[in-house]
C-alpha cells in the first residue's frame, strides 16, 4: 500500500503539497484533462528518458480513458432518464385534493377525518425519509425504487378496494350524499366504521412511503451523478420539477379520462376514485420496477475519495483509527509513515504497494465508504446551522403542504352554487395543475439562475467551480439563500392573499393564490436540496436531505389540523345563531337556503311529512324573522302551484276528446327544493295527471339524484322509476318516473331543455305547463333570464310563477343598499334587479313577452291578500312562535315580488280602483335634515325611547365661559343593541361644531342616580312637561315577556323612581301627553297573549284610570300613531282631542281607518270619529296609503300640526320622499299638508332608515332623531350612524341651510349604565335643597410601633393614616426633574389625557396616549390634565407593575419600613403614580394597599363597602361615574344621594401613608400642581384563598365568590322566565330582600 502523506500543519493545499495517493485516485474528468499534459508526479529528467514503448502505453491509456468517460456519460444519462421517469410519476399523493372532498361527501368523512388521511400520507412520506436516505447512501437507489413499487402498488390497491366497498355500503343506506358536517373524530357515520377508516389510513401510509422511496431514489441519483458539476442546480431542479409536474398531468388525466359518468353517459365533474386508484397502482408498480434497474450512481468511489481528502485537510481525520496508522512500504503491517528520499511515480508506487485481490479492495472500499458517510452524518447533525436551516424549512413548507392537500375543500368555500347560472366554478384539478405548472417553471428557473448567478461554493469538499475565475470576478452574483428568502416571501404572500378575503366569492381570481403558492413552494423545495449539496456535499446527500425533509411532515400535520379546525368551526357556526343564515357563512354553501326551509318545515308544518330533512343533516332553528320570511316565500309559491294542480285544465281548454291534458310543473333552478313530494302529499287528487320536472345544472342535479335514489322515503313516492342503472335514459335526463323527472341542463341552453322535455313528455302541445323560478333566474344575465321567460310563453298553454328581488324605493334605500352589498360581497350579483326593480316593470316584462294575463304582488302585499292568506291563517301563525319583527318583515317582503303569469286570457283580471277612496295630490316642501355623523358604533340602539333634559353641570360650565345658553342633553334609554337588549342610555349634547369636541367636554358631567328600570325595548317614554319629569311605561324583554312597571325620571335629580304599574303588561302601546298637563293617554299595546283593547289615563297622584268608550269601539291595535292637539284644552281643563290611526291588528294587518278622538276627563270617556280616507296618486292611477303606519313616530308642532315619519305602511314600501309628512286637523278632517324632503341628503345616500328610531321635539321646533336601524333579513344589519335634526319650516317657507347655527350640531357624549332598582313613589320625588347635609369624617391617624400594630389595623379593616414611617430618600429627592433624570426623558409611557378635571372611567372622557416621559413631565408642569399610572414595562397586559422591575434606578430610593413587613411578604404590585390637576374616578380595589404620598399633596375621599348601593356602581363594575368632589357640597341629585353615605376624608402631604382596606370605595384629587406617589398592593386574605383565578393586572378583579354569584343570579332569574310577570317580580323581589337581609346580618 502506498504511504499516506500528511500536509504540514497549516501548510498549503497547492501544487507542492503532498497528495494521499491511495485515497485520491484520478477521476475520469481528471484523466481526460491530462490528455494534453504530462505527468506531474516525477522530475523532468525522468520524464524525458521515457522510451517509445511508454509513449504507446500512454496512447493506449488515453484511448481507454475516453472510452471509460463515454461509458460513464452514457450511464449517467440513462440513470438521469430513469430518475426523470420516476419523478414524473412519484407525486401522485399531491392530487389528493381531487378526491379529498369526495371522501367527505361519499364516505361521510368529516373534515378532520379527511385531513387525517392526508396527514397520514404526509407523515409517512416525510418521517421515514431520513432512514430511507441512510439506506440509499449506503446500498444505492435501486433497492429504494423496488421498495416504492411494492408500497405504491399495495397502497393504491388497498385504497381502491376500501373505497369501492364503502361507496357500495353508503349507497345501500339512507341519507344519500349530503356533506357531513359533524364533529371532529368519530367514525360512526363512515361506511364500514372505524376498521374501514383505519384501513384507509394504512393505505395512505403505504402510499406516503412509496412516494418517499421513489422520489428520494430519483433525486439522490441526480444529486450524486451531477452534483459536482457546473450545472448542479439544474440537475437537481429537473427531477424536483418533474415531481411537481406529476401532480399536474395526473390531475388532468384523472379529470378527463378517469372522470365519473353521469346516468346519461355525460362526463361528471368528479374523478372516478376507484378506477383512478387502480390506474395509479399499476403505473407506479411498473415505474418502480424500471427504476430498480435504471437508477445507478456512477463513480461513487470518487465521491468518497474526495470526501476523505477534504476531511483530511480540515483535520477531521486526526486521531482516526482507520486512517492514522498506515502500512509500511516494506512490510505488510501497520507502522509509521515513511517519507521517501525521492519522488515516487505511478509505476514505483505499483511496485512498492503490496498486491491485493478484488475482494480485499471491495471490502476496503466498503469500510472506507461506511466510515466517511457516518462521519459526514455526525458532522451534519452537530452543525447548528443545519438546525436553523431545517426549522426555516419547517415553517415554509408546512403551510404550503396544508394548502395543496386541501385545495378541493378550499375551492368549495369560494362561492355558492347559484353562480352556476352565469358560469361554471373553477375546479380543484385546474388549480392542482396551476400549482404544478408554476412549481415546475420556478424550479427550473431557480435551478438555472442559481447556476449562473450564485457565487462559487466554498464548501468543505472539493468542488468544480461553476465558472472561470475571470468570470467569477466580473459577474454579478446572488446568493442561493437570497433566492430562498425571496421565494419564501412569495409563498407567504400567496397564503396572506387567501387569508385576506380577497379571493372569497371570487374564484376567478384564485389562480393568483395557486400561482403564488406553487411558485414559492416549488422554489423552496428546489433550493433547499441544492443548498444542502453546496454546503454539506453530495456523497451523503440522501441522508442529509432526508433529515431536513422530515421537518415539513410536522408542519403539514400542524397546519392541516389548524385548517381542519377552522373549516369545521366555520361549517358549524352561524347557522344556529339568531338571525344567522346560510349566506353569512362562506364555508357550507351545500346547505343553501334549505337550512331555513327545513326550520320552517319543522316549526310551521309539524303534522306533515318532512322532506327537507333528507337534504339537511342537522336541524338548525332559525330566528323568527327568517322563519316568517321563508314561510311566506314557500306559502305564496305553494298556493299558486296548488291552484294550478287543482284547476280543471280540460274544462279550461274546452276539449271534447276524452284524453286528459298532462299537467307539468317545471322547477327552474330547483336546487334541493322538495316541491314534488310536498304536492304529492298535500294535493294527491291534483297530482294524478301531473308530472314534476326538476331542472338544474348537471352536477347539482346529479347530487340530488343520488340523494333521492339513496333515500327510501323520497324514492318510494314514485312509480315506474328508471335510472341509468336499469335502462338507458334520454340525453340530459338523469332520473325518470311516472310522477317525477330530473333534467341536468344549463338554463341558457333552452333547445337542450326542450329536447329533454319532449323525450320524457312526448307531444308538448298536450301538456299544460307551470314554470316555477324561485330566486333563480335573477342570477342569470338579464338577456338570458328574459329568454327563459319568453321561451316558456312559447310552449303553448303555460303559467309562470316567479319570485325574486326588487328595489321598490331604489338602490339607495338602506335595506336595498344592504341587500345589494351583501350579494356583491358574495359575488352573486342580482343581474335583473335594476332593470326590473318595481312591480310595474315586472308586469311589463311579462306582458311584453307573450304572457296575456299577469298578476304581480310584493310579498308584503301577498301577506294581506286573501289569495294567499286569510285572516284566520295569519292569526294561526301567531301560535307558532313569538314574533315582533314586523317592520323588518315588511322591509324584507317589500323587496321581493311574486309574479303569476298566464298565456291564456282571463276575464276580470284587471284590478279596478275603489272610487270611494279620496285621492290627494300632496305638495313637497324642501327641508334640511341635518346629518351629524357618529364615530364607530356609538349610538347604535333601536326600539329605545328618548327624552330631553337639561345638563345642569354642562350649563354651569358654559356660564363659566360666559355662555348663557342652557345645555340641553338628549338621552336615549335602553333598547336593543348590536348583540342584546341594553341596560344603559346614550347621552347626546350640542356642540360648536360637528366634531363634538366642545359638547363632549361639557356633556361629560351628566350622570344618573342609582336605581331605575330593568333592560327592555319597545317601551314608551313621555315628557310630562313643566313638572320636569318623564314617564317610562311598559316595554318588553322577549315578545312573550312584556312589562307592566312604570317609572318617573326626575330631570332635576337625574334619578328614576317607581310609580304606578300598568294594569297589564304591555309593549308597543301608544302614549301621548294630554295638552300641557302632566297626564297621559294610553291606547292599545301588545300584551302577553293578545292586544290590549282598553284606554287608560295616567294621573301622577292616582295612577292609571280606565276610560269608558262612547260609541263604536275601534279595532284593538298596537304600534299605532297617537297624538294630542297642541294646547287643545277647554276652559275647564277636562277635554282633549287628537288623532289615532295605523297600528297592527290581531290579524297582522295595518287597518285603514283614521280616527279622531275626544277625551272628557270629568268622567273619563273617550269618543272616536272616523276621518275620510286619504291617499296619493301613484303610477297607473293607483292610490297608496301614507298615514296608516305601524311603528311610526308622531311629533306635535307649535303650529298645531303634526309631523309623522318612519314606520311601515300596509300595502307598499314608503318612498323616502314620503317618509316625512305634515298633517293638520280641523273640522273633523285630517289632511296631509305637505311632504318634507331633503334632496341633498337623499342624493348623498345618507338617508336614515326610520325604523326603531327615537325622537324628541326641541323648544325651538326642531325634531332630533337618534338611533334606529333594522336587521335586513339574512343580509346584514343596517344602523343609522348619525344624529338627524329635522328643521321644519312653516307652511310656504323653504329650508335655508344658513339657519343652522354653529352650536346646533349634536354629538354622542357617553353611555351610562342604568342601575336597576329603586323605591316606590310615596312622596314628591327627591329631597328639598339643603334638607340634608353630608357628614364627612376624618380618617384616623395612628403611629405604628411594630408589625403587630399593623396586623391589628389590618384585622380591624378600617382605613388609617400612618404617621412617622420612613419611606427612604424618595421623600426628599423625588420631584419631576429628578424623575426625568432617573427614568430617562425618552422612556415611553402610557398616560391618561383628560379634557376635564374629573376623569370618568365608564364614560371614557379621557384618552390613552403613548408619549415620552420627559414630554409628559413638561406638560404636567404647564398644568395639563394628565395622569400616569405606571404599567409593567415588559408585559403591561399580563403582569402587575413592580417598581423594582419597571424603574430600577428609582426603586432604591423607596423603602417600605419594617412595620409594614406584612405588606412586603404578601406583595402583589407597587405602582408609580404621577399626576397633574386631574381626579382619579370613584372605584374600589379588591386587594388591600398602602398609598404613599412622595411629592405634592392629595385629598382622598373614602366610603365604607356598605355604601356601594348608593354610589352608582353598575352590576359587575368596579368604577362609578359619580364626581364626588363636585357633588358633596351641592344640592344636586347626586349630592342628595351622597347624603345617604358615610364618607371619610384624608389629606396627604409628602411622606404621608394611607392604609386602604380592601373594597373601600375611594376617589382622589390633587391639592398641589403635581403629585408623585407609590401605591403598594398586597394580598390580605389568608393564604390568598378567595381571589379569582386568572390574570389580574390591576389588583381589582372581583373575588371568585362574587363572580360565581353573578352567574348564579343569572340562572336564578332565568328559572322564573316562564312565570307570569307579576309572579316573577314578586318572587325575585323576595329573593332580593332575603339576600339583603343576609348581607346586613
GROMACS .gro file of C-alpha atoms in nm, residues 794-962:
model
  169
  794UNK     CA    1  -9.395   2.991  -2.650
  795UNK     CA    2  -9.473   2.639  -2.532
  796UNK     CA    3  -9.847   2.699  -2.553
  797UNK     CA    4 -10.075   2.673  -2.253
  798UNK     CA    5  -9.840   2.781  -1.976
  799UNK     CA    6  -9.820   2.958  -1.647
  800UNK     CA    7  -9.516   3.111  -1.483
  801UNK     CA    8  -9.450   3.175  -1.115
  802UNK     CA    9  -9.150   3.396  -1.048
  803UNK     CA   10  -9.019   3.504  -0.710
  804UNK     CA   11  -8.723   3.740  -0.697
  805UNK     CA   12  -8.587   4.062  -0.551
  806UNK     CA   13  -8.696   4.414  -0.646
  807UNK     CA   14  -8.596   4.767  -0.546
  808UNK     CA   15  -8.927   4.948  -0.487
  809UNK     CA   16  -8.764   5.258  -0.337
  810UNK     CA   17  -8.449   5.245  -0.547
  811UNK     CA   18  -8.099   5.112  -0.478
  812UNK     CA   19  -8.019   5.385  -0.224
  813UNK     CA   20  -8.282   5.275   0.024
  814UNK     CA   21  -8.095   5.141   0.329
  815UNK     CA   22  -8.246   4.793   0.301
  816UNK     CA   23  -8.184   4.777  -0.074
  817UNK     CA   24  -7.830   4.904  -0.033
  818UNK     CA   25  -7.758   4.643   0.236
  819UNK     CA   26  -7.908   4.369   0.020
  820UNK     CA   27  -7.712   4.465  -0.290
  821UNK     CA   28  -7.389   4.497  -0.096
  822UNK     CA   29  -7.449   4.156   0.055
  823UNK     CA   30  -7.490   3.987  -0.282
  824UNK     CA   31  -7.200   4.184  -0.425
  825UNK     CA   32  -6.980   4.064  -0.141
  826UNK     CA   33  -7.081   3.709  -0.226
  827UNK     CA   34  -7.009   3.779  -0.592
  828UNK     CA   35  -7.366   3.671  -0.667
  829UNK     CA   36  -7.493   3.993  -0.817
  830UNK     CA   37  -7.861   4.019  -0.892
  831UNK     CA   38  -7.842   4.067  -1.266
  832UNK     CA   39  -8.203   4.164  -1.337
  833UNK     CA   40  -8.296   4.365  -1.031
  834UNK     CA   41  -8.200   4.707  -1.164
  835UNK     CA   42  -8.393   4.666  -1.490
  836UNK     CA   43  -8.695   4.508  -1.321
  837UNK     CA   44  -8.688   4.693  -0.990
  838UNK     CA   45  -9.060   4.753  -0.937
  839UNK     CA   46  -9.389   4.573  -0.957
  840UNK     CA   47  -9.477   4.777  -1.264
  841UNK     CA   48  -9.158   4.687  -1.450
  842UNK     CA   49  -9.208   4.316  -1.374
  843UNK     CA   50  -9.561   4.343  -1.509
  844UNK     CA   51  -9.433   4.500  -1.831
  845UNK     CA   52  -9.157   4.238  -1.853
  846UNK     CA   53  -9.405   3.953  -1.882
  847UNK     CA   54  -9.675   4.122  -2.087
  848UNK     CA   55  -9.417   4.218  -2.350
  849UNK     CA   56  -9.300   3.856  -2.384
  850UNK     CA   57  -9.622   3.678  -2.470
  851UNK     CA   58  -9.797   3.647  -2.135
  852UNK     CA   59 -10.153   3.773  -2.168
  853UNK     CA   60 -10.257   3.773  -1.801
  854UNK     CA   61 -10.011   3.886  -1.537
  855UNK     CA   62 -10.054   3.949  -1.165
  856UNK     CA   63  -9.771   4.089  -0.958
  857UNK     CA   64  -9.757   4.131  -0.582
  858UNK     CA   65  -9.486   4.221  -0.344
  859UNK     CA   66  -9.462   3.962  -0.069
  860UNK     CA   67  -9.582   4.232   0.172
  861UNK     CA   68  -9.895   4.275  -0.043
  862UNK     CA   69  -9.931   3.899  -0.065
  863UNK     CA   70  -9.925   3.885   0.317
  864UNK     CA   71 -10.254   4.077   0.331
  865UNK     CA   72 -10.410   3.938   0.012
  866UNK     CA   73 -10.676   3.673   0.062
  867UNK     CA   74 -10.539   3.497  -0.246
  868UNK     CA   75 -10.259   3.371  -0.028
  869UNK     CA   76 -10.357   3.408   0.338
  870UNK     CA   77 -10.690   3.456   0.507
  871UNK     CA   78 -10.730   3.643   0.834
  872UNK     CA   79 -10.761   3.309   1.013
  873UNK     CA   80 -10.438   3.188   0.851
  874UNK     CA   81 -10.249   3.491   0.975
  875UNK     CA   82 -10.387   3.459   1.325
  876UNK     CA   83 -10.287   3.093   1.334
  877UNK     CA   84  -9.926   3.180   1.251
  878UNK     CA   85  -9.901   3.376   1.576
  879UNK     CA   86  -9.929   3.044   1.761
  880UNK     CA   87  -9.610   2.906   1.604
  881UNK     CA   88  -9.355   3.127   1.782
  882UNK     CA   89  -9.347   3.472   1.940
  883UNK     CA   90  -9.295   3.735   1.673
  884UNK     CA   91  -9.240   4.111   1.687
  885UNK     CA   92  -9.008   4.189   1.397
  886UNK     CA   93  -9.287   4.344   1.192
  887UNK     CA   94  -9.102   4.641   1.046
  888UNK     CA   95  -8.814   4.420   0.937
  889UNK     CA   96  -9.057   4.164   0.800
  890UNK     CA   97  -9.229   4.438   0.597
  891UNK     CA   98  -8.895   4.566   0.465
  892UNK     CA   99  -8.796   4.217   0.354
  893UNK     CA  100  -9.133   4.136   0.200
  894UNK     CA  101  -9.147   4.470   0.017
  895UNK     CA  102  -8.818   4.389  -0.158
  896UNK     CA  103  -8.944   4.059  -0.302
  897UNK     CA  104  -9.215   4.021  -0.562
  898UNK     CA  105  -9.411   3.722  -0.682
  899UNK     CA  106  -9.537   3.712  -1.040
  900UNK     CA  107  -9.813   3.488  -1.170
  901UNK     CA  108  -9.833   3.499  -1.549
  902UNK     CA  109 -10.060   3.302  -1.785
  903UNK     CA  110 -10.062   3.273  -2.160
  904UNK     CA  111 -10.440   3.242  -2.154
  905UNK     CA  112 -10.662   3.549  -2.121
  906UNK     CA  113 -10.882   3.561  -1.814
  907UNK     CA  114 -11.185   3.781  -1.762
  908UNK     CA  115 -11.189   4.022  -1.474
  909UNK     CA  116 -10.823   4.012  -1.420
  910UNK     CA  117 -10.780   4.388  -1.422
  911UNK     CA  118 -10.789   4.540  -1.079
  912UNK     CA  119 -11.022   4.838  -1.051
  913UNK     CA  120 -10.966   5.123  -0.813
  914UNK     CA  121 -11.208   5.181  -0.531
  915UNK     CA  122 -11.377   5.505  -0.619
  916UNK     CA  123 -11.471   5.573  -0.258
  917UNK     CA  124 -11.112   5.646  -0.170
  918UNK     CA  125 -11.026   6.014  -0.178
  919UNK     CA  126 -10.701   6.060  -0.366
  920UNK     CA  127 -10.494   6.358  -0.271
  921UNK     CA  128 -10.207   6.528  -0.450
  922UNK     CA  129  -9.956   6.635  -0.188
  923UNK     CA  130  -9.710   6.921  -0.230
  924UNK     CA  131  -9.345   6.877  -0.144
  925UNK     CA  132  -9.155   7.119   0.077
  926UNK     CA  133  -8.777   7.132   0.083
  927UNK     CA  134  -8.631   7.099   0.431
  928UNK     CA  135  -8.296   7.050   0.594
  929UNK     CA  136  -8.237   6.716   0.759
  930UNK     CA  137  -7.915   6.788   0.944
  931UNK     CA  138  -7.669   6.498   0.949
  932UNK     CA  139  -7.425   6.473   1.241
  933UNK     CA  140  -7.221   6.158   1.192
  934UNK     CA  141  -7.126   5.945   1.492
  935UNK     CA  142  -6.790   5.766   1.517
  936UNK     CA  143  -6.758   5.389   1.541
  937UNK     CA  144  -7.055   5.211   1.693
  938UNK     CA  145  -7.167   5.497   1.912
  939UNK     CA  146  -7.539   5.537   1.946
  940UNK     CA  147  -7.629   5.206   1.786
  941UNK     CA  148  -7.952   5.109   1.956
  942UNK     CA  149  -8.303   5.067   1.826
  943UNK     CA  150  -8.653   5.041   1.970
  944UNK     CA  151  -8.536   5.260   2.257
  945UNK     CA  152  -8.707   5.577   2.383
  946UNK     CA  153  -8.564   5.927   2.410
  947UNK     CA  154  -8.614   6.228   2.631
  948UNK     CA  155  -8.460   6.571   2.655
  949UNK     CA  156  -8.322   6.703   2.981
  950UNK     CA  157  -8.111   6.993   3.100
  951UNK     CA  158  -7.748   6.907   3.163
  952UNK     CA  159  -7.702   7.135   3.463
  953UNK     CA  160  -7.336   7.059   3.513
  954UNK     CA  161  -7.266   7.145   3.150
  955UNK     CA  162  -7.474   7.460   3.181
  956UNK     CA  163  -7.266   7.575   3.477
  957UNK     CA  164  -6.950   7.508   3.278
  958UNK     CA  165  -7.092   7.711   2.992
  959UNK     CA  166  -7.173   8.003   3.223
  960UNK     CA  167  -6.815   7.996   3.347
  961UNK     CA  168  -6.708   8.060   2.989
  962UNK     CA  169  -6.958   8.342   2.953
   0.00000   0.00000   0.00000
